[in-house]
PDB file of C-alpha atoms and ligand atoms in Angstrom:
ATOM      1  CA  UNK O   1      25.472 -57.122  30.684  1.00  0.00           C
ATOM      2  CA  UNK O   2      26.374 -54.527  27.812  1.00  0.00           C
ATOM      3  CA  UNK O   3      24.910 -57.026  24.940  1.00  0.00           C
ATOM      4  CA  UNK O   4      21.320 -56.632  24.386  1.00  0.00           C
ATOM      5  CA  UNK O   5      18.531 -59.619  24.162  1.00  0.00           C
ATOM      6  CA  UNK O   6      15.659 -58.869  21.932  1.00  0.00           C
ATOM      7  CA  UNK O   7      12.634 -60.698  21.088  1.00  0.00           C
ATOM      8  CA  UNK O   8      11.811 -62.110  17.406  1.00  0.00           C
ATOM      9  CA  UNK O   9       9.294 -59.392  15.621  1.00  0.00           C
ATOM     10  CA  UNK O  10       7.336 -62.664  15.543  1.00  0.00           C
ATOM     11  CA  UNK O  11       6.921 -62.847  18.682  1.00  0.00           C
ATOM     12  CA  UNK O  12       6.316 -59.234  19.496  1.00  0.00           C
ATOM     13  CA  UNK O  13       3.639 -59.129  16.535  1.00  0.00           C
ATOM     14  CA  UNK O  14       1.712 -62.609  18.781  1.00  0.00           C
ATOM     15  CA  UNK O  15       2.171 -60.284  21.676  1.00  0.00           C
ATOM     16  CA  UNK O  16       0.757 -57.151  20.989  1.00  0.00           C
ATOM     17  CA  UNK O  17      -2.710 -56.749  19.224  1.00  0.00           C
ATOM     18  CA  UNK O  18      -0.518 -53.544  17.421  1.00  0.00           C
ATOM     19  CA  UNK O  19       2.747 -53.604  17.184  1.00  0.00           C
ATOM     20  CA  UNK O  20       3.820 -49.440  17.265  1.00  0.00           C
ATOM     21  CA  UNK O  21       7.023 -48.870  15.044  1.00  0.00           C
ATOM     22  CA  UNK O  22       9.310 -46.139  15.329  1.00  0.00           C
ATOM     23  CA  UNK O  23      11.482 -45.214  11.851  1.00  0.00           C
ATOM     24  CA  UNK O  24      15.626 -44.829  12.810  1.00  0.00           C
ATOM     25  CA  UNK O  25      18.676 -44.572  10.957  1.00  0.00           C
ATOM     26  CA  UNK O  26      20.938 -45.177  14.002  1.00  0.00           C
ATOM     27  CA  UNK O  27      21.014 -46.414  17.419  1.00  0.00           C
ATOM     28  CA  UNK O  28      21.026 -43.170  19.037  1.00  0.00           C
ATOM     29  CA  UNK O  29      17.587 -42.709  17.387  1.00  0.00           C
ATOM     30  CA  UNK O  30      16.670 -46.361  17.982  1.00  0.00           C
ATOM     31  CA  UNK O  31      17.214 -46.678  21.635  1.00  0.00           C
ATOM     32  CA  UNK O  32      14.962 -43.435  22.064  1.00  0.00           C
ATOM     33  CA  UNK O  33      12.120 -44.629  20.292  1.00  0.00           C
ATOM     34  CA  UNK O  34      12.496 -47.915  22.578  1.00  0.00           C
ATOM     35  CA  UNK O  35      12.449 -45.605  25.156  1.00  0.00           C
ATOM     36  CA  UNK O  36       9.270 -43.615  24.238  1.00  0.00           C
ATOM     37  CA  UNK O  37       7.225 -47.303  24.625  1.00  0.00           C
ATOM     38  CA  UNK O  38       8.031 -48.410  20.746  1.00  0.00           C
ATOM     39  CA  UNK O  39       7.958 -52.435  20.808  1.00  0.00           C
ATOM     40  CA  UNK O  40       9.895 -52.371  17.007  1.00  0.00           C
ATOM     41  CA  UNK O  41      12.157 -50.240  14.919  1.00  0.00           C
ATOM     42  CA  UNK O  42      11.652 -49.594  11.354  1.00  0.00           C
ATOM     43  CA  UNK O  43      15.913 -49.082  10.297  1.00  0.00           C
ATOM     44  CA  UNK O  44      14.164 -46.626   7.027  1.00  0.00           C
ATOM     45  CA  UNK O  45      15.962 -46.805   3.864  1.00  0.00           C
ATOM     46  CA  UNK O  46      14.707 -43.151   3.652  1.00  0.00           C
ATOM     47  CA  UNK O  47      16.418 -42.074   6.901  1.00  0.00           C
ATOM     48  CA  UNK O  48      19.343 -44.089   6.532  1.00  0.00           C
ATOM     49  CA  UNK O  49      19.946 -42.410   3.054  1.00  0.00           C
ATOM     50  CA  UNK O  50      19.612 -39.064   3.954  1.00  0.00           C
ATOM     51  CA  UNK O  51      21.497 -39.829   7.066  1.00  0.00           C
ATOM     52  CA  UNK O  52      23.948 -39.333   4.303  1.00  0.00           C
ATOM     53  CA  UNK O  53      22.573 -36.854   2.312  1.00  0.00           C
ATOM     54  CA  UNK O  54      21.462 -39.240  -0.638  1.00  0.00           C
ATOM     55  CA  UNK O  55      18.320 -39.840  -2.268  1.00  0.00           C
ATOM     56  CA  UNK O  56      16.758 -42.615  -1.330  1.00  0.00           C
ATOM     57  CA  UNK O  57      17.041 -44.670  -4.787  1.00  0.00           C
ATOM     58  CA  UNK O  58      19.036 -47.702  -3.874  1.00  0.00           C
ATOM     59  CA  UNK O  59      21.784 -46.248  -4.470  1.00  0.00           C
ATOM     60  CA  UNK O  60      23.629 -47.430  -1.185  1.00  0.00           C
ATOM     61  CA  UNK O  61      24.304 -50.755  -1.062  1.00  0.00           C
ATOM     62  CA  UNK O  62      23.193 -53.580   1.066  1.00  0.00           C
ATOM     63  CA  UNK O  63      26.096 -53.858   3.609  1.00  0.00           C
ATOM     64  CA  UNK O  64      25.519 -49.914   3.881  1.00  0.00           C
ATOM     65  CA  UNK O  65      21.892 -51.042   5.410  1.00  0.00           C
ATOM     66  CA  UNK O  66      23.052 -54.190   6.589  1.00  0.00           C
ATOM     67  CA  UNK O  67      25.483 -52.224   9.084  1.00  0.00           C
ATOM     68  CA  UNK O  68      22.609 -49.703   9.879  1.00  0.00           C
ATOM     69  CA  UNK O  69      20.372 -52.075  10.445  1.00  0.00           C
ATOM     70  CA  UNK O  70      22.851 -54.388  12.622  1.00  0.00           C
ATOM     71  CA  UNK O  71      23.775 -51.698  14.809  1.00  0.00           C
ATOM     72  CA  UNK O  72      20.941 -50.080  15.812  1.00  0.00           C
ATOM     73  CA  UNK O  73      19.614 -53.819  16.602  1.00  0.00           C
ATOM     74  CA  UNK O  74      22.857 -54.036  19.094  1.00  0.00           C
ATOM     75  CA  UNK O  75      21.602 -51.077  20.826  1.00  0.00           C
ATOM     76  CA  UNK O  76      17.935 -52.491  21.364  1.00  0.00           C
ATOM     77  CA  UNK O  77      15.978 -54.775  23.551  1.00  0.00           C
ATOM     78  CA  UNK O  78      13.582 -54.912  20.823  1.00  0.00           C
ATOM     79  CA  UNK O  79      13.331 -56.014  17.343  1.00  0.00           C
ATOM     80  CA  UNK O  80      14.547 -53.914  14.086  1.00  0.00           C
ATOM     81  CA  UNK O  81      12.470 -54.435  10.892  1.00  0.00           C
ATOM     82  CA  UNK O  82      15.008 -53.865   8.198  1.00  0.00           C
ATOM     83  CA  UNK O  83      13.603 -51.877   5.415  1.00  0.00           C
ATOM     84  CA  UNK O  84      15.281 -53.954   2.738  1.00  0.00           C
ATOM     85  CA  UNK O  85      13.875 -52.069  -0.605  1.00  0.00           C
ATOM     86  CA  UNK O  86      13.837 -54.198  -3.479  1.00  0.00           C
ATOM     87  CA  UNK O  87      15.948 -57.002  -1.773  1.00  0.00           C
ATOM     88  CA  UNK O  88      18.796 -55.205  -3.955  1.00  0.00           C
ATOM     89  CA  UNK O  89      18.119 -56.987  -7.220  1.00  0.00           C
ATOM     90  CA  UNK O  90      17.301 -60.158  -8.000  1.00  0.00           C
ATOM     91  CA  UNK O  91      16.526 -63.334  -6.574  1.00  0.00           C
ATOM     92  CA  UNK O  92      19.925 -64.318  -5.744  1.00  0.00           C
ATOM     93  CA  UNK O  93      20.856 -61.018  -4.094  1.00  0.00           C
ATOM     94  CA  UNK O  94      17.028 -61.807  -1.790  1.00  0.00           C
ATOM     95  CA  UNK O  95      18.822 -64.915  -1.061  1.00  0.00           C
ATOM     96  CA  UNK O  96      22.308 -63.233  -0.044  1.00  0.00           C
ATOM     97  CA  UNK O  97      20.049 -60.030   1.492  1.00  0.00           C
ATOM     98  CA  UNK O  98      18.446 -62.584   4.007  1.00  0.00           C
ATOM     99  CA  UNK O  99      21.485 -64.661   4.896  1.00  0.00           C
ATOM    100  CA  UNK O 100      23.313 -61.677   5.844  1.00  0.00           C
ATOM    101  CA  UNK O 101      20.600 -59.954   7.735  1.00  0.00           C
ATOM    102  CA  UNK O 102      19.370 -62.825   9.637  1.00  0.00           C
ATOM    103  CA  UNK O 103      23.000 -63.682  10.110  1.00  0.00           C
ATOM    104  CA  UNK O 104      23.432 -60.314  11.733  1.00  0.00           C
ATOM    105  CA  UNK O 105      20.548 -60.611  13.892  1.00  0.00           C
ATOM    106  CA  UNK O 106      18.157 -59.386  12.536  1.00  0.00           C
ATOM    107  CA  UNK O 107      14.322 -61.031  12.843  1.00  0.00           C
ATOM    108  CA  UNK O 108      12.282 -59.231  10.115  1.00  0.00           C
ATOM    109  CA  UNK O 109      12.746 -58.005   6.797  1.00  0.00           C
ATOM    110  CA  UNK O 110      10.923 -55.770   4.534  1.00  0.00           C
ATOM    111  CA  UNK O 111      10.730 -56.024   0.758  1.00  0.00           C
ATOM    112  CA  UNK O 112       8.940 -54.341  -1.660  1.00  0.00           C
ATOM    113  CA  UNK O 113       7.229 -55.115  -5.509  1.00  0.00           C
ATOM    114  CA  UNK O 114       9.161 -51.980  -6.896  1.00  0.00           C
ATOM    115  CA  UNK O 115      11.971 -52.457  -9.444  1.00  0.00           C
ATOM    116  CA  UNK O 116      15.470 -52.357  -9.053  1.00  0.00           C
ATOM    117  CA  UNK O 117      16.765 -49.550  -8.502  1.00  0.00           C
ATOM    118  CA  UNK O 118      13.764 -48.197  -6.718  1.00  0.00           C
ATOM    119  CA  UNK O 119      13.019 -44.530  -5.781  1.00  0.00           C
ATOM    120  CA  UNK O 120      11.366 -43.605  -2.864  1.00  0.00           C
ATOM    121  CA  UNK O 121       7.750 -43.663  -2.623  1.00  0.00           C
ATOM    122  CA  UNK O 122       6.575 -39.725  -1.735  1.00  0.00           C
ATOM    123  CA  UNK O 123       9.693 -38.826  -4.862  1.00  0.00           C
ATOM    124  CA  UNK O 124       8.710 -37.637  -8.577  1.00  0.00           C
ATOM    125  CA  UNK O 125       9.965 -40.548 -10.770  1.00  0.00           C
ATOM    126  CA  UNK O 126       9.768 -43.991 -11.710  1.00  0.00           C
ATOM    127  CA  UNK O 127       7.332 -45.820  -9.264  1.00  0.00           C
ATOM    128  CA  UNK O 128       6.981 -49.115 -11.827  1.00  0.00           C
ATOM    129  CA  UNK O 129       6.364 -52.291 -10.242  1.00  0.00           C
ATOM    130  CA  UNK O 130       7.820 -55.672 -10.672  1.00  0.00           C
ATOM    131  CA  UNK O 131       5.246 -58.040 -12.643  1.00  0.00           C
ATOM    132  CA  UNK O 132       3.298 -59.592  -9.957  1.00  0.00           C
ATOM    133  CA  UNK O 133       4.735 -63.481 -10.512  1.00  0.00           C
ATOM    134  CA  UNK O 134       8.404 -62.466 -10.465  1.00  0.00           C
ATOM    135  CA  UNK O 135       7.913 -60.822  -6.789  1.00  0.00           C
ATOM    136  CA  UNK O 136       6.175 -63.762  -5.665  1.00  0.00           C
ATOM    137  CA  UNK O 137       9.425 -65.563  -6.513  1.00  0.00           C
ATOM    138  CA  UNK O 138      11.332 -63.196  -4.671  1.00  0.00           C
ATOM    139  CA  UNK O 139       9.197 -63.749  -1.404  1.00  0.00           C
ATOM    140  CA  UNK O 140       9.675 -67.508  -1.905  1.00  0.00           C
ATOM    141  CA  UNK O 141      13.389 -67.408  -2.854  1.00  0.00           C
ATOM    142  CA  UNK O 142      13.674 -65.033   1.167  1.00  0.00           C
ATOM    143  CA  UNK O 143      11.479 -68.179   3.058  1.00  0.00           C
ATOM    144  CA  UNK O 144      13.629 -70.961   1.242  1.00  0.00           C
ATOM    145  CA  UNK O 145      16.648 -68.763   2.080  1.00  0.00           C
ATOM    146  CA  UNK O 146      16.082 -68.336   6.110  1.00  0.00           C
ATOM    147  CA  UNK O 147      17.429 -70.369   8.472  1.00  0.00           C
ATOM    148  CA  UNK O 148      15.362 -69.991  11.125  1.00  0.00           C
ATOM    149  CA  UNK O 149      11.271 -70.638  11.184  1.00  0.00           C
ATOM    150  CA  UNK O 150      11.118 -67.416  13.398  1.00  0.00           C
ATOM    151  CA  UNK O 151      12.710 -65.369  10.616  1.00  0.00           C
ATOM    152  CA  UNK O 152      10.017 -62.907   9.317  1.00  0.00           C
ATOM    153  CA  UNK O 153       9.434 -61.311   5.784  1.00  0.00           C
ATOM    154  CA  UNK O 154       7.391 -58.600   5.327  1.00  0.00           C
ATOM    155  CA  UNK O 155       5.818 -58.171   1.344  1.00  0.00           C
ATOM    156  CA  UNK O 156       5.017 -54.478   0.650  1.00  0.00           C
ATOM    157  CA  UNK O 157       3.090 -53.731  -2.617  1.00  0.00           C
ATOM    158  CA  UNK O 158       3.927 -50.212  -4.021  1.00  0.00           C
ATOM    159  CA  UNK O 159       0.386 -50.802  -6.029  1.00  0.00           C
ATOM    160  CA  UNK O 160      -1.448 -47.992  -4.732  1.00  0.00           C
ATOM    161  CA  UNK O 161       2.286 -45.517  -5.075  1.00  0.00           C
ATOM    162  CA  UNK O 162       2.252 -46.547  -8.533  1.00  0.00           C
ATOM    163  CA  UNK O 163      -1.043 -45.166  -9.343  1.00  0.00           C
ATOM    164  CA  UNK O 164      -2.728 -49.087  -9.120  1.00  0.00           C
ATOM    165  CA  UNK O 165      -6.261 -49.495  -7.405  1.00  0.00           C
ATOM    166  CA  UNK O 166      -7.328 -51.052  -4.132  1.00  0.00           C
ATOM    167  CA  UNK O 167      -8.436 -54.330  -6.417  1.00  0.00           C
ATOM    168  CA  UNK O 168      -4.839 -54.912  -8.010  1.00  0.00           C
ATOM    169  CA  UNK O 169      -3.437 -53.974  -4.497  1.00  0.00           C
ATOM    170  CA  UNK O 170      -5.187 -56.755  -2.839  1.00  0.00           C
ATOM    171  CA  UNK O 171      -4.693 -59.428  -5.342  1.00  0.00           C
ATOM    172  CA  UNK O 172      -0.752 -58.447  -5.543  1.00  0.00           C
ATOM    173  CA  UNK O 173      -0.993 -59.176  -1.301  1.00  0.00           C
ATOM    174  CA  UNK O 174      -3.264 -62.088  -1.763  1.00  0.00           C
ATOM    175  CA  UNK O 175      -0.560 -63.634  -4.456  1.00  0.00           C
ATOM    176  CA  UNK O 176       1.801 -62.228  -1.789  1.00  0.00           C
ATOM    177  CA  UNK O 177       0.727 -64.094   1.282  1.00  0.00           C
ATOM    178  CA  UNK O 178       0.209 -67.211  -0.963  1.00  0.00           C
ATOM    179  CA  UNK O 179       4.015 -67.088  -2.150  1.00  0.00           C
ATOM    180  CA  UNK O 180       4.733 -67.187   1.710  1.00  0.00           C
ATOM    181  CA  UNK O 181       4.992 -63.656   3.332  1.00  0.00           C
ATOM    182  CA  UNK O 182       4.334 -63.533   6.662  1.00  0.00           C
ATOM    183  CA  UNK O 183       2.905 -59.809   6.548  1.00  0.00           C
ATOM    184  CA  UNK O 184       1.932 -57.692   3.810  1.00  0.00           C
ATOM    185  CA  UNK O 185       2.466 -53.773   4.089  1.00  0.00           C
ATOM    186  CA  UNK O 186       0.172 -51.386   2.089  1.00  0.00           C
ATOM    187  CA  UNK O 187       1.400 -48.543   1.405  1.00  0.00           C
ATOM    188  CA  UNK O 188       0.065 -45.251  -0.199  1.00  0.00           C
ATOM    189  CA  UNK O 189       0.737 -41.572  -0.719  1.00  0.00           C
ATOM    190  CA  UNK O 190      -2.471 -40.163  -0.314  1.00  0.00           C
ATOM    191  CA  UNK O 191      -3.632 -37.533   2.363  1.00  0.00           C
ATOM    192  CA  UNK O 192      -6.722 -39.393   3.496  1.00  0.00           C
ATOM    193  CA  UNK O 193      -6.336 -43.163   4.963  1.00  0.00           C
ATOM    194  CA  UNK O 194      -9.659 -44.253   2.611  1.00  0.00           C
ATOM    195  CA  UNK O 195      -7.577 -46.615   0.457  1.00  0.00           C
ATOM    196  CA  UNK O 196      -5.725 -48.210   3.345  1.00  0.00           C
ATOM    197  CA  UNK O 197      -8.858 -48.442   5.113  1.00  0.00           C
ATOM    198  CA  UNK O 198     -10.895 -49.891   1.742  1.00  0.00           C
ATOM    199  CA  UNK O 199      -7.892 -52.327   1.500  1.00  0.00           C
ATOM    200  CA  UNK O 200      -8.225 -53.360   5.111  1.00  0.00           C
ATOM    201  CA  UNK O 201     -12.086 -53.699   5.155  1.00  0.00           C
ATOM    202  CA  UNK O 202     -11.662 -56.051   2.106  1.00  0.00           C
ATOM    203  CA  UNK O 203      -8.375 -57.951   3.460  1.00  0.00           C
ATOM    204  CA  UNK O 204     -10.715 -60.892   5.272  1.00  0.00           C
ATOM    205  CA  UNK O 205      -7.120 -61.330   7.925  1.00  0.00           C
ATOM    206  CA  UNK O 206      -5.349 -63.273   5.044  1.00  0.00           C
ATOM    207  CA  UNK O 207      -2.310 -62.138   6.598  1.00  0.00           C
ATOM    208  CA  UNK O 208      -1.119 -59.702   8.790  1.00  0.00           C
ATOM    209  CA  UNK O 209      -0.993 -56.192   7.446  1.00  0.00           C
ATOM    210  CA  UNK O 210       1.126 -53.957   8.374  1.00  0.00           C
ATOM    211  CA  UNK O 211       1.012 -49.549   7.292  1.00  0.00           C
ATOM    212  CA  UNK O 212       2.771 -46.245   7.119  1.00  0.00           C
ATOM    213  CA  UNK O 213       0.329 -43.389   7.832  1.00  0.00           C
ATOM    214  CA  UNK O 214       3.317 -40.996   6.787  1.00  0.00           C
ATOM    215  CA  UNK O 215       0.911 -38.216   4.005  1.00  0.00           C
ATOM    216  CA  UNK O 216      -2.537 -39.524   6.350  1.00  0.00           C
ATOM    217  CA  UNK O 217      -1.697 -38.440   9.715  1.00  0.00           C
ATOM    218  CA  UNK O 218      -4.612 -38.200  11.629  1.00  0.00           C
ATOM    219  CA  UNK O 219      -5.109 -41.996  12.475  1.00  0.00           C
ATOM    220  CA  UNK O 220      -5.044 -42.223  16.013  1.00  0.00           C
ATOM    221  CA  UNK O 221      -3.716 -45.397  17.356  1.00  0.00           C
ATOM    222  CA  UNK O 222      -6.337 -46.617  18.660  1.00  0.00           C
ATOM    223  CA  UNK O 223      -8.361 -46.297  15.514  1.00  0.00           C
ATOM    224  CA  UNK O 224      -5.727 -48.103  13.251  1.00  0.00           C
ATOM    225  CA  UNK O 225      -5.597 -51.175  15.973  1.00  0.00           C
ATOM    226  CA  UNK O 226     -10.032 -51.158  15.477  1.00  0.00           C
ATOM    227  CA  UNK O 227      -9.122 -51.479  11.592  1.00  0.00           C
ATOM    228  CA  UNK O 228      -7.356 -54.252  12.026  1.00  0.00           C
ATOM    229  CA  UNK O 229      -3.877 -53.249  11.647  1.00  0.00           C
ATOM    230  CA  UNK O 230      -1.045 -55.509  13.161  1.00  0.00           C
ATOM    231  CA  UNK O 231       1.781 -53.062  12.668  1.00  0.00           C
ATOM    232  CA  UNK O 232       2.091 -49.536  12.176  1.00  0.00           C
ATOM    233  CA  UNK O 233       5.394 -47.838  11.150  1.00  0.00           C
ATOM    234  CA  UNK O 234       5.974 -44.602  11.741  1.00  0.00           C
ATOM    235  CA  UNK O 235       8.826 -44.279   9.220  1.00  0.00           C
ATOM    236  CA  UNK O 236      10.581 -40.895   9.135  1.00  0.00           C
ATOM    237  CA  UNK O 237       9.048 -38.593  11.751  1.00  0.00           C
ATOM    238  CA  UNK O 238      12.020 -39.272  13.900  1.00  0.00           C
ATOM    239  CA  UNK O 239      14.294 -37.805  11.814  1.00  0.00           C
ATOM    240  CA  UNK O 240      12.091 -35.095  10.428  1.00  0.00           C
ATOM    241  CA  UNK O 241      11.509 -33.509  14.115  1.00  0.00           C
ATOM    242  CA  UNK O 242      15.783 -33.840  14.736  1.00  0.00           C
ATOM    243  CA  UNK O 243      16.361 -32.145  11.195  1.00  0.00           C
ATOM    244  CA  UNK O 244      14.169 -29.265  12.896  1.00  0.00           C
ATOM    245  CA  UNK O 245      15.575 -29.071  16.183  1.00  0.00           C
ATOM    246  CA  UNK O 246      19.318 -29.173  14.532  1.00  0.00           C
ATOM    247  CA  UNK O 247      18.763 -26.423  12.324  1.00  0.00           C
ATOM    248  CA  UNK O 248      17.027 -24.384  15.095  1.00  0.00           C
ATOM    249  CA  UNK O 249      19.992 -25.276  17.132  1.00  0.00           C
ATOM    250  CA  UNK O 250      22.837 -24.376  14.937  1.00  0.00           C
ATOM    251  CA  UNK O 251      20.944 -21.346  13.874  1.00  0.00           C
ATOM    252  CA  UNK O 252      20.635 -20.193  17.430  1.00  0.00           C
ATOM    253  CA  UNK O 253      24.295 -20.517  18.420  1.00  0.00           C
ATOM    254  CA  UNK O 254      25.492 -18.767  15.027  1.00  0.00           C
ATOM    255  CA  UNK O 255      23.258 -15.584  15.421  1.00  0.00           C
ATOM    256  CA  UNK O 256      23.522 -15.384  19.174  1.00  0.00           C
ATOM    257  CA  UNK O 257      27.165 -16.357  19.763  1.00  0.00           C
ATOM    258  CA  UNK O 258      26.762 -18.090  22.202  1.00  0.00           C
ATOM    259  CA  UNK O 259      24.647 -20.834  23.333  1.00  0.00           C
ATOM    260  CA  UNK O 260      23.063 -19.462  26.739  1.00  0.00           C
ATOM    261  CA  UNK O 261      19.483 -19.029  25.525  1.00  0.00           C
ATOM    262  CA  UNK O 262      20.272 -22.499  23.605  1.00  0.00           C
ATOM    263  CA  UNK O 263      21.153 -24.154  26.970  1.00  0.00           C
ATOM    264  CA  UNK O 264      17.843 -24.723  28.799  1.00  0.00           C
ATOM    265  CA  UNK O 265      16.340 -26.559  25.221  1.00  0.00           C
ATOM    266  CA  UNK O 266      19.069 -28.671  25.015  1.00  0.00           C
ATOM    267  CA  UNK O 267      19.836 -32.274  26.530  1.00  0.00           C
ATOM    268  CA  UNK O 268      22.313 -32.173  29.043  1.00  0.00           C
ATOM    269  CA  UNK O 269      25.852 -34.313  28.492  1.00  0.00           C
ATOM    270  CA  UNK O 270      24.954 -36.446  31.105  1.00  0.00           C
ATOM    271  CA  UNK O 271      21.515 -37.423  29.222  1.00  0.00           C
ATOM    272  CA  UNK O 272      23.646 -38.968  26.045  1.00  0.00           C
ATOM    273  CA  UNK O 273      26.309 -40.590  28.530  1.00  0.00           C
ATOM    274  CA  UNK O 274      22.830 -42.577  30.107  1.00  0.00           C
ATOM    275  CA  UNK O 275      22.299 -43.313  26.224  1.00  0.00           C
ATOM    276  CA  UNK O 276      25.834 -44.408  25.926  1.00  0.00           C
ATOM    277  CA  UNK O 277      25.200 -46.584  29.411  1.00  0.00           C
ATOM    278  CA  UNK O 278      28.803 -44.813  30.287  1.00  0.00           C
ATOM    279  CA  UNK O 279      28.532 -45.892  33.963  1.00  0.00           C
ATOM    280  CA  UNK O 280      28.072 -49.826  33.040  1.00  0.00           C
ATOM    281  CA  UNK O 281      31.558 -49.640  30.541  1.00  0.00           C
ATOM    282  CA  UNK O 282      33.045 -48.115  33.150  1.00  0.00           C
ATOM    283  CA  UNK O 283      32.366 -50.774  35.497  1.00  0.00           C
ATOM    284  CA  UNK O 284      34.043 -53.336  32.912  1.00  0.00           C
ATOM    285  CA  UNK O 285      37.434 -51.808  33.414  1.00  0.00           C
ATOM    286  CA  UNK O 286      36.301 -50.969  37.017  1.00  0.00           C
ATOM    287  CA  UNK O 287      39.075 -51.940  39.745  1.00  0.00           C
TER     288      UNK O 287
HETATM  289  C1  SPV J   1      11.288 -45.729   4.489  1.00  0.00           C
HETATM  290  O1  SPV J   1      11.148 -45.207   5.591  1.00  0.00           O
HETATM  291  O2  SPV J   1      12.367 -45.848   3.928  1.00  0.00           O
HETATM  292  C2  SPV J   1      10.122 -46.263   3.766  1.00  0.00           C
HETATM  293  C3  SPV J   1       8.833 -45.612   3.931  1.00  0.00           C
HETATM  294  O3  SPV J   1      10.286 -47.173   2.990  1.00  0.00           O
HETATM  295  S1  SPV J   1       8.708 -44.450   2.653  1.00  0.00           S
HETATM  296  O4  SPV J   1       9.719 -43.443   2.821  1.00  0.00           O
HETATM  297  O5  SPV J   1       7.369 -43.901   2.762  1.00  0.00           O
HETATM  298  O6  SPV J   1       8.860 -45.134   1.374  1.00  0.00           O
HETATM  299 MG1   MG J   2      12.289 -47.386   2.409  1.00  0.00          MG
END
């Protein structure tokens, strides 16, 4: 059977107490963080961006991440969490946004209070938020717009990115979770977790929450599932440790001219035709 069956992130969230998410921005990428334990993958606006060498300021458009999104999910026996941005503009492109993506397959989406366009959250420039009522519209406009009650939208506030304090953060989740979300995410740039961790002491379980402990990295697991954290994304370190082993690589075979000290560091062919499950398409045109 070459076609995958995943679970809804619903029901992986009722599963697990902490639902560990791996950041991807293909299905190469995808299928090894499923392999490394991950029960979700985060397909990051950020990755799938640069995957292209472009900022990440919604400048692709949504079938660009729609067909990111779509085919890592095809690769996966687990659930993608599209990182969706802004929901691409208004509340009739949320509405088109989550007919397409639930339409493709896909079981959770991710939105955020930023405006459209939006720049990445760690970037210099314009972090200004959406007014508070209009994104509650926005979550409602994505539950009215899903077909299916298993369909699962994720509100992030940008409050604490955009220079906002734990107080405006948490009533922008509680409006949030009011409007309908089924998870908030708190994000925040810092290089301690003390916000997130203020946020989550003062959260009471209105919903779940979800984070990305991408500038406050020493949160072990373990620690972040005693918080009370239902999901934890780990958004772009995926792509950050290939960037480094690519440049290493290509470095190495230019200077050395050829690729015998590169060799032993290196998957083998065989390793990426296991990835591409070579053996099973060969069976469909088998004899
Ligand atoms: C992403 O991975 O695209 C995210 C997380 O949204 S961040 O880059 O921190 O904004
Ligand atoms: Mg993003």
């Amino acid at each position: 059977m070459l076609q995958r069956s995943y679970p809804s992130f619903r029901s992986t969230l009722e599963e697990h107490g902490l639902v560990r998410v791996a950041g991807a921005h293909h299905a190469l990428s995808g299928v090894l963080a499923q392999e490394a334990g991950f029960q979700a993958v985060w397909s990051s606006s950020f990755e799938v961006s640069a995957s292209r060498c472009l900022p990440d300021a919604s400048i692709l458009s949504m079938t660009e991440y729609l067909e990111a999104a779509a085919n890592i999910q095809k690769a996966l026996d687990i659930p993608v969490v599209a990182d969706c941005d802004t929901g691409y503009g208004g509340n009739y492109n949320v509405a088109h946004m989550v007919h397409e993506f639930e339409g493709a397959g896909i079981t959770a989406v991710c939105m955020e209070d930023k405006l459209f366009p939006k720049m990445n959250s760690f970037a210099a420039g314009d972090q200004t938020l959406l007014d508070t009522l209009a994104f509650t519209r926005k979550i409602e406009v994505a539950k009215n717009a899903q077909s299916s009650d298993e369909f699962f939208v994720i509100a992030r506030t940008e409050a604490l990115i955009s220079g906002q304090d734990v107080d405006q953060a948490i009533a922008r989740c509680k409006a949030y979770a009011l409007a309908g979300a089924d998870a908030v995410l708190i994000h925040s740039k810092k290089s301690t977790k003390d916000q997130v961790v203020e946020f989550l002491d003062r959260w009471d379980n209105r919903a779940p929450v979800v984070i990305v402990p991408t500038t406050y990295p020493d949160w072990h697991v373990d620690d972040i599932r005693k918080a009370g954290v239902s999901a934890v994304i780990y958004a772009n370190q995926g792509m950050r440790a290939a960037l480094t082993a690519l440049r290493e690589s290509y470095r190495t075979i230019y200077a050395d001219g050829d690729t015998t000290s590169l060799e032993p560091r290196i998957a083998s062919v065989r390793d990426i035709f296991d990835l591409q499950r070579m053996t099973d398409w060969q069976k469909l045109d088998a004899a």
